[in-house]
Tab-separated table of C-alpha atoms in Angstrom:
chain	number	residue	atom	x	y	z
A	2	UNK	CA	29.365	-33.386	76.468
A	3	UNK	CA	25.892	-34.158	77.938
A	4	UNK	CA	27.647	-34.243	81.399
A	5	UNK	CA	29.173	-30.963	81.181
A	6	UNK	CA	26.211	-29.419	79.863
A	7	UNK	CA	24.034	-30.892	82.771
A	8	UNK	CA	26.573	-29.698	85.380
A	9	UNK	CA	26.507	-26.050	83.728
A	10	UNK	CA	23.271	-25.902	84.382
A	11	UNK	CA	22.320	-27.611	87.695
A	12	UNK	CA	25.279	-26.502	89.481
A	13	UNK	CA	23.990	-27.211	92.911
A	14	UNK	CA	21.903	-30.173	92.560
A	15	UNK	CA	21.837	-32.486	94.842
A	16	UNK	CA	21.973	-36.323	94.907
A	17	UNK	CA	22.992	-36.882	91.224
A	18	UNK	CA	25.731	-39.556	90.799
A	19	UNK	CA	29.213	-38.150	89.130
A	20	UNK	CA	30.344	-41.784	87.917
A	21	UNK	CA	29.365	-42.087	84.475
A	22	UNK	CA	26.741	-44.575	83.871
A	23	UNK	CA	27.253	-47.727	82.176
A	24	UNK	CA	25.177	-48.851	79.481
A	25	UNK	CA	23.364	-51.722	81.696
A	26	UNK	CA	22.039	-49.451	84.477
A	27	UNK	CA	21.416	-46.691	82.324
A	28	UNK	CA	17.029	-47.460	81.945
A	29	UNK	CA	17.062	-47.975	85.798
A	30	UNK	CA	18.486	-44.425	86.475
A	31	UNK	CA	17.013	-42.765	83.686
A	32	UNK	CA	14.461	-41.319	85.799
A	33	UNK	CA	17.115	-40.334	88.653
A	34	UNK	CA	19.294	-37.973	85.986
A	35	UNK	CA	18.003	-36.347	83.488
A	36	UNK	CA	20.017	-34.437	80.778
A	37	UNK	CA	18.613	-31.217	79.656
A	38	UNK	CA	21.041	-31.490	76.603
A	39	UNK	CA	18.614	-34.687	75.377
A	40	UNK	CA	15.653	-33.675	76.997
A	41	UNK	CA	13.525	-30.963	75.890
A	42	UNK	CA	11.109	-31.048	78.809
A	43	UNK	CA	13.740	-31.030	81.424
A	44	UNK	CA	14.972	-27.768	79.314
A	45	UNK	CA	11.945	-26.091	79.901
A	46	UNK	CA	13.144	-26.011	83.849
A	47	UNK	CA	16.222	-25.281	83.480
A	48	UNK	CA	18.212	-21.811	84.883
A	49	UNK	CA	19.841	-21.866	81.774
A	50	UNK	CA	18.170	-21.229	78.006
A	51	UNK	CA	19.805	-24.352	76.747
A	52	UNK	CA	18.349	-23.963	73.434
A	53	UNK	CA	20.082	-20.838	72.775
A	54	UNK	CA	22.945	-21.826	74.628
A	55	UNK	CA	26.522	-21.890	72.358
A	56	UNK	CA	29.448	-24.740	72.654
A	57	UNK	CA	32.758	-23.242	72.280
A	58	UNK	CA	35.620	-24.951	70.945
A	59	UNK	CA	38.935	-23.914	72.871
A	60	UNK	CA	41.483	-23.551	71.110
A	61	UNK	CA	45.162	-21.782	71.259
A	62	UNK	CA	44.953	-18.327	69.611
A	63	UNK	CA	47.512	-19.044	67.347
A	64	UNK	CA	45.699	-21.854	65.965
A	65	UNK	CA	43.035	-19.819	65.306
A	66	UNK	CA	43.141	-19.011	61.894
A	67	UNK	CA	39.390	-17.063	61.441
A	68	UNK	CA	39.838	-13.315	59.992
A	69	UNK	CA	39.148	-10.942	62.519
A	70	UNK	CA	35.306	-10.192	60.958
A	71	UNK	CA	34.601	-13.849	60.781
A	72	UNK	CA	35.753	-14.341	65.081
A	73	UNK	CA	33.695	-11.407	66.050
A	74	UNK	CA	30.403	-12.776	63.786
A	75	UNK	CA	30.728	-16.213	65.589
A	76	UNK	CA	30.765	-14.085	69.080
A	77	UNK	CA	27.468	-12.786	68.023
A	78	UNK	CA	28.488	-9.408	68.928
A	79	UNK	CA	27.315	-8.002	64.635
A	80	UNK	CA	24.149	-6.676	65.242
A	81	UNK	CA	21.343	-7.987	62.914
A	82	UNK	CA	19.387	-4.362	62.734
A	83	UNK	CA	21.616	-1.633	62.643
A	84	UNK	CA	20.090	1.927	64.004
A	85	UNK	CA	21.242	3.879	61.295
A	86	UNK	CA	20.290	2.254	58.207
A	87	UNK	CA	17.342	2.954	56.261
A	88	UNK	CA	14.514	0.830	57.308
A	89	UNK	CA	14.454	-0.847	53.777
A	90	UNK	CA	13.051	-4.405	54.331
A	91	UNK	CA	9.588	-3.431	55.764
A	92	UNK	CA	8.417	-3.797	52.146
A	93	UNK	CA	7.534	-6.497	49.467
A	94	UNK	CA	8.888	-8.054	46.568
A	95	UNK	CA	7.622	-9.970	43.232
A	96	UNK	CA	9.494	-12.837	41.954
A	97	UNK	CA	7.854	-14.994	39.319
A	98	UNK	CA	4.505	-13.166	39.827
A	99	UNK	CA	4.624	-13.975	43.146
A	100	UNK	CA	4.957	-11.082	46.153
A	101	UNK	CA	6.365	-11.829	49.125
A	102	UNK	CA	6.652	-9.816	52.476
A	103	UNK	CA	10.180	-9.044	52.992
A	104	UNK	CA	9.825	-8.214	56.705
A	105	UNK	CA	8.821	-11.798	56.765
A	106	UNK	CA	12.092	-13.329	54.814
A	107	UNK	CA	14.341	-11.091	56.962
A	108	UNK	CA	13.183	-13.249	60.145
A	109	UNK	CA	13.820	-16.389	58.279
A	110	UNK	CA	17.133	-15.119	57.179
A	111	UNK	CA	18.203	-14.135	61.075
A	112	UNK	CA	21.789	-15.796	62.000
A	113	UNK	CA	21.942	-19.165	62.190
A	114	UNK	CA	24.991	-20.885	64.447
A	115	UNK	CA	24.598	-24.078	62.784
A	116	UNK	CA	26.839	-25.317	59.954
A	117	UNK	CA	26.267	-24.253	56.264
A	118	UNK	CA	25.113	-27.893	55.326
A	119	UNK	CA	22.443	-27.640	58.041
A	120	UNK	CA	20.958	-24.599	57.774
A	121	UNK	CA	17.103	-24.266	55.553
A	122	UNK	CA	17.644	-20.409	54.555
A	123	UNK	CA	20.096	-18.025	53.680
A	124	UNK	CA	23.138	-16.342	55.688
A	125	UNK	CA	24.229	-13.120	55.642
A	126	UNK	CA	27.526	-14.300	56.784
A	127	UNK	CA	28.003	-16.421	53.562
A	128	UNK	CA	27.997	-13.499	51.604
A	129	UNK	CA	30.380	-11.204	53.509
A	130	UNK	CA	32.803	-11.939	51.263
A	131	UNK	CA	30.644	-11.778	48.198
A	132	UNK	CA	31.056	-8.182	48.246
A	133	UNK	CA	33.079	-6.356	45.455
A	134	UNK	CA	36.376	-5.747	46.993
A	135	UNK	CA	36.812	-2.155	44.972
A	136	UNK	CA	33.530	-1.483	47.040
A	137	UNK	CA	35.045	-2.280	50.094
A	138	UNK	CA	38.288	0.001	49.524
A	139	UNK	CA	35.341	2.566	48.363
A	140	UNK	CA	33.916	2.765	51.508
A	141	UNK	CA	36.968	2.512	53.368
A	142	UNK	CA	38.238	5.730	51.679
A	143	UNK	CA	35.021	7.912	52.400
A	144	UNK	CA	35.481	6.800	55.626
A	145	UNK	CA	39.020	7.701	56.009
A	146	UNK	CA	38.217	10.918	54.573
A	147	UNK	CA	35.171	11.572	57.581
A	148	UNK	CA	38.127	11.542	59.726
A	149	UNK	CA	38.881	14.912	61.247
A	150	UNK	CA	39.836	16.831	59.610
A	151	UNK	CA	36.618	16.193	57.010
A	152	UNK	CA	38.063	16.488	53.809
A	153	UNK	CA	37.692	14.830	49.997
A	154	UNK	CA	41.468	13.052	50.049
A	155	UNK	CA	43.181	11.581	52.304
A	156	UNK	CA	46.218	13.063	53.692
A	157	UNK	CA	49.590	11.416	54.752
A	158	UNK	CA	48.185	11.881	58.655
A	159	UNK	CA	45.296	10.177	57.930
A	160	UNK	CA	47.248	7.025	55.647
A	161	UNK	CA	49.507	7.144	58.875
A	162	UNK	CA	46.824	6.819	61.331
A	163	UNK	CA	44.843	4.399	58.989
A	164	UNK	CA	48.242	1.926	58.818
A	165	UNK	CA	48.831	2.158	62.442
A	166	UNK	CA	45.575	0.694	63.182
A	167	UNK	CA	45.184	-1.500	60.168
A	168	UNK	CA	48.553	-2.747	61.014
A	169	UNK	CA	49.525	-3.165	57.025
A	170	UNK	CA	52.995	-5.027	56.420
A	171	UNK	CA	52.844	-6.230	59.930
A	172	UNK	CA	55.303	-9.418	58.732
A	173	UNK	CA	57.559	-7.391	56.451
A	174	UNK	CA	60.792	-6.079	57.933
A	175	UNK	CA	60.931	-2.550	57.979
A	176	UNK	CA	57.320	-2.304	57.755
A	177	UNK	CA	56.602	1.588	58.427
A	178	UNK	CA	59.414	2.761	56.353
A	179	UNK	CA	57.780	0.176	53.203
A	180	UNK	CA	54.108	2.025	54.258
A	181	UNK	CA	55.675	5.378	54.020
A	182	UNK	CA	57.744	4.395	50.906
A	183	UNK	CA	54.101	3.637	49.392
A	184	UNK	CA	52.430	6.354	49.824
A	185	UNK	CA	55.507	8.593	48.434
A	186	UNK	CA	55.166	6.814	44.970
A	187	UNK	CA	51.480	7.643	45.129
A	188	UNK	CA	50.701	10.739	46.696
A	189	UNK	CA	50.084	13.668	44.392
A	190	UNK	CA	50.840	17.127	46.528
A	191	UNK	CA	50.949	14.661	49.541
A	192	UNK	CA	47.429	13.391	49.218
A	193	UNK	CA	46.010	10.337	47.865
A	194	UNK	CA	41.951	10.292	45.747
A	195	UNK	CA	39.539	7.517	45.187
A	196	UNK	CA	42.271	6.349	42.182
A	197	UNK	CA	45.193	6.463	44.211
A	198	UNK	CA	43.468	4.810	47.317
A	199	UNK	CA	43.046	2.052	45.295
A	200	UNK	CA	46.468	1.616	43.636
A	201	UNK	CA	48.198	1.809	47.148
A	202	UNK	CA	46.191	-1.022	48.235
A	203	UNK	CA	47.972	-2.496	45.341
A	204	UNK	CA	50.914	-1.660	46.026
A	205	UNK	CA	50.872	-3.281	49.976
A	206	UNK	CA	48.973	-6.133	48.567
A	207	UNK	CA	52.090	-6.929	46.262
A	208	UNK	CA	54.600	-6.695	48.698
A	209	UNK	CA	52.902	-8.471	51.849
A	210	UNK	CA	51.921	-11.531	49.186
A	211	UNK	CA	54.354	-11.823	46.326
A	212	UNK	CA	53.852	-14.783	45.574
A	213	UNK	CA	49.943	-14.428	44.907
A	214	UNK	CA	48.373	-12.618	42.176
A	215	UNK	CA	47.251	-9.045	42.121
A	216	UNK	CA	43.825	-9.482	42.732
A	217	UNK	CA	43.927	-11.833	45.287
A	218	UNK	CA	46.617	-10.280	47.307
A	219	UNK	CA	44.477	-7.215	47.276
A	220	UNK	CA	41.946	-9.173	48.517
A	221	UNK	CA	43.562	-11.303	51.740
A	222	UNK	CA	44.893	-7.545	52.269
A	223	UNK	CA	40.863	-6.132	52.744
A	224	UNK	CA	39.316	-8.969	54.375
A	225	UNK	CA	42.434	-8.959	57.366
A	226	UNK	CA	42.342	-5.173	57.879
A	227	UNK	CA	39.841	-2.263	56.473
A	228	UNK	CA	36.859	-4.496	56.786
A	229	UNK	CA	37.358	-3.994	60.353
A	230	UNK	CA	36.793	-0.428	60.469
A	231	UNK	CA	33.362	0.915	62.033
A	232	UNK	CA	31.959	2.468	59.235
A	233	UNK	CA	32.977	-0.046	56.707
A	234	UNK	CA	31.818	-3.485	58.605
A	235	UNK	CA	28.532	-1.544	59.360
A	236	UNK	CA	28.579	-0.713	55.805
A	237	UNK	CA	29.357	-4.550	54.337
A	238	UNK	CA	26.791	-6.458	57.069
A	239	UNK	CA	24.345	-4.471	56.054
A	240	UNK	CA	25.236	-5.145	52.041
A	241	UNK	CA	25.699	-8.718	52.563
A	242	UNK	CA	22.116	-8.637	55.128
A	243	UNK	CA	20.514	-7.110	51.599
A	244	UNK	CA	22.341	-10.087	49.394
A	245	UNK	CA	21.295	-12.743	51.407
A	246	UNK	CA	17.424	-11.743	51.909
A	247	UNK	CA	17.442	-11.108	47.975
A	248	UNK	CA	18.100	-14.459	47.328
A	249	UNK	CA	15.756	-16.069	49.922
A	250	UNK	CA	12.871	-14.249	48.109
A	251	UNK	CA	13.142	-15.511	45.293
A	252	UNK	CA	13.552	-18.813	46.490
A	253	UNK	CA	10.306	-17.985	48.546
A	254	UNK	CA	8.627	-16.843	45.733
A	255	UNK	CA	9.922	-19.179	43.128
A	256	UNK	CA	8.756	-22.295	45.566
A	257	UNK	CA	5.365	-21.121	45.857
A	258	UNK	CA	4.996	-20.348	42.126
A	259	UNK	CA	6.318	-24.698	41.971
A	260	UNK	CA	3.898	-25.692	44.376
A	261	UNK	CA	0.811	-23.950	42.820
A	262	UNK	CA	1.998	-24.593	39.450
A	263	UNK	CA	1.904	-28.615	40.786
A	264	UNK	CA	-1.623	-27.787	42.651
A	265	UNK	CA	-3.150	-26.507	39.349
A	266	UNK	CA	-2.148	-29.578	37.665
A	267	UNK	CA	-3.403	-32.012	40.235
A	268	UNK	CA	-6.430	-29.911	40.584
A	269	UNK	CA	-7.026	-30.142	36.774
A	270	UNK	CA	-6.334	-33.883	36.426
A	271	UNK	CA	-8.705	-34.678	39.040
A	272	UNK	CA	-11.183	-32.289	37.087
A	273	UNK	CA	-10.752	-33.997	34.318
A	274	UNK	CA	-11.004	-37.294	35.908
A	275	UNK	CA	-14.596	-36.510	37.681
A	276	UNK	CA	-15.594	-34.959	34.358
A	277	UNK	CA	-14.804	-38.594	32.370
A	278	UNK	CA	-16.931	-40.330	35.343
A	279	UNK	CA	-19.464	-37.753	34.815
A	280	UNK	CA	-19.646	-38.140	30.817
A	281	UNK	CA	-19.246	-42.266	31.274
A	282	UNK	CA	-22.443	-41.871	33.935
A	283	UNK	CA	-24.371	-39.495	32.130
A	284	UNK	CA	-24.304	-42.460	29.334
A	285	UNK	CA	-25.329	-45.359	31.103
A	286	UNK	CA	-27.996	-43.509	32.554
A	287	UNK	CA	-29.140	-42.417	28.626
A	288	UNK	CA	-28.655	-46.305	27.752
């Protein structure tokens, strides 16, 4: 690994050795190749930012068993700040009478591409799928409904278009005719509300996973499809962004109420202890 990260980024150096080195010459040439994946000053010089460099693993695509939202977060193509959100974290927050800048905790909380066991604050990817899933279908019917023609229910040209690109019942046989045989038992004057929405998703959930229960068929259902659309991912980062900086403040703030707590007591038993001195003086000076 070293080796292939040295040749990505000294492509055209000269006069380095290709044979690998062998454990008894490898103090003598130390000096004659040096890896900027082990050495931070030969990073520095580098073409390459090697310390914000990423090491893919290649595998087949059908091996690749990530949901869509989880293969495009590893990409790094989810923004962190999104344009049209309200600028909400450039303000402060009191945990355990303790305030804490927020602005602050939201640069601690920036993506991380190390594992979970590695990482020192929290991830806005591990609470993606913390959100409420009726939430999710929520937002993914107000979007459907932005869809022109803006209206407050969703239409059978707008379920169609949603299920084309959503690709719902993708391994069932006969999938469109099962879609369109879904919205006839729910449709009321071929039109579907917030109530409906939700007991369609139902009905696809139960008959894409039979063999799971309700809830989390539903749920496999979101996560692989509506949480990809626009308004609806933009809508979830940003929720699960506002989850994870939540809980890192009061972490913050709960680990400096600790530490002064502990300062106050160590700063009162050494009180006490120069006061005892003082009184044990103070007497065998009277004496």
């Amino acid at each position: 690994l070293h080796d292939s990260i040295n040749r990505l980024c000294y492509p055209y150096r000269r006069g380095v050795e290709k044979t690998p080195i062998l454990p008894s010459t490898a103090e003598t040439t130390m000096d004659e190749r040096r890896h900027v994946a082990v050495d931070p000053a030969e990073a520095v010089h580098s073409p390459l930012h090697i310390e914000s460099a990423r090491i893919w693993k290649m595998i087949p695509r059908d091996e690749d068993t990530r949901p869509p939202w989880r293969r495009e977060y590893d990409c790094g193509t989810v923004p962190w700040n999104d344009v049209d959100s309200p600028d909400e974290y450039r303000r402060s927050a009191e945990h355990f009478r303790v305030r804490s800048d927020l602005e602050v905790i939201e640069r601690s909380c920036f993506d991380s591409p190390y594992p979970a066991e590695h990482r020192v604050h929290q991830q806005r990817v591990d609470y993606f799928e913390s959100i409420p899933v009726a939430d999710v279908i929520d937002e993914a019917f107000e979007t459907v409904c932005r869809w022109h023609p803006v209206g407050k229910l969703v239409d059978n040209v707008k379920w169609a278009k949603l299920s084309r690109k959503m690709r719902f019942l993708s391994n069932v046989k006969n999938s469109k005719h099962e879609i369109d045989m879904a919205f006839v038992r729910h449709n009321l004057d071929r039109k579907l509300d917030l109530k409906r929405f939700h007991a369609i998703f139902e009905d696809i959930a139960s008959t894409q996973h039979p063999s799971l229960p309700a809830q989390e068929a539903v749920s496999k259902v979101v996560w692989a499809s509506i949480v990809m659309l626009p308004d609806v991912k933009k809508m979830m980062w940003n929720e699960a962004k506002r989850m994870s900086i939540e809980v890192e403040v009061r972490r913050v703030c709960a680990q400096t109420r600790i530490a002064a707590r502990v300062r106050a007591r160590q700063h009162l038993a050494r009180y006490l202890e120069a006061k005892a001195a003082a009184v044990v003086i103070a007497s065998r000076v009277r004496q």
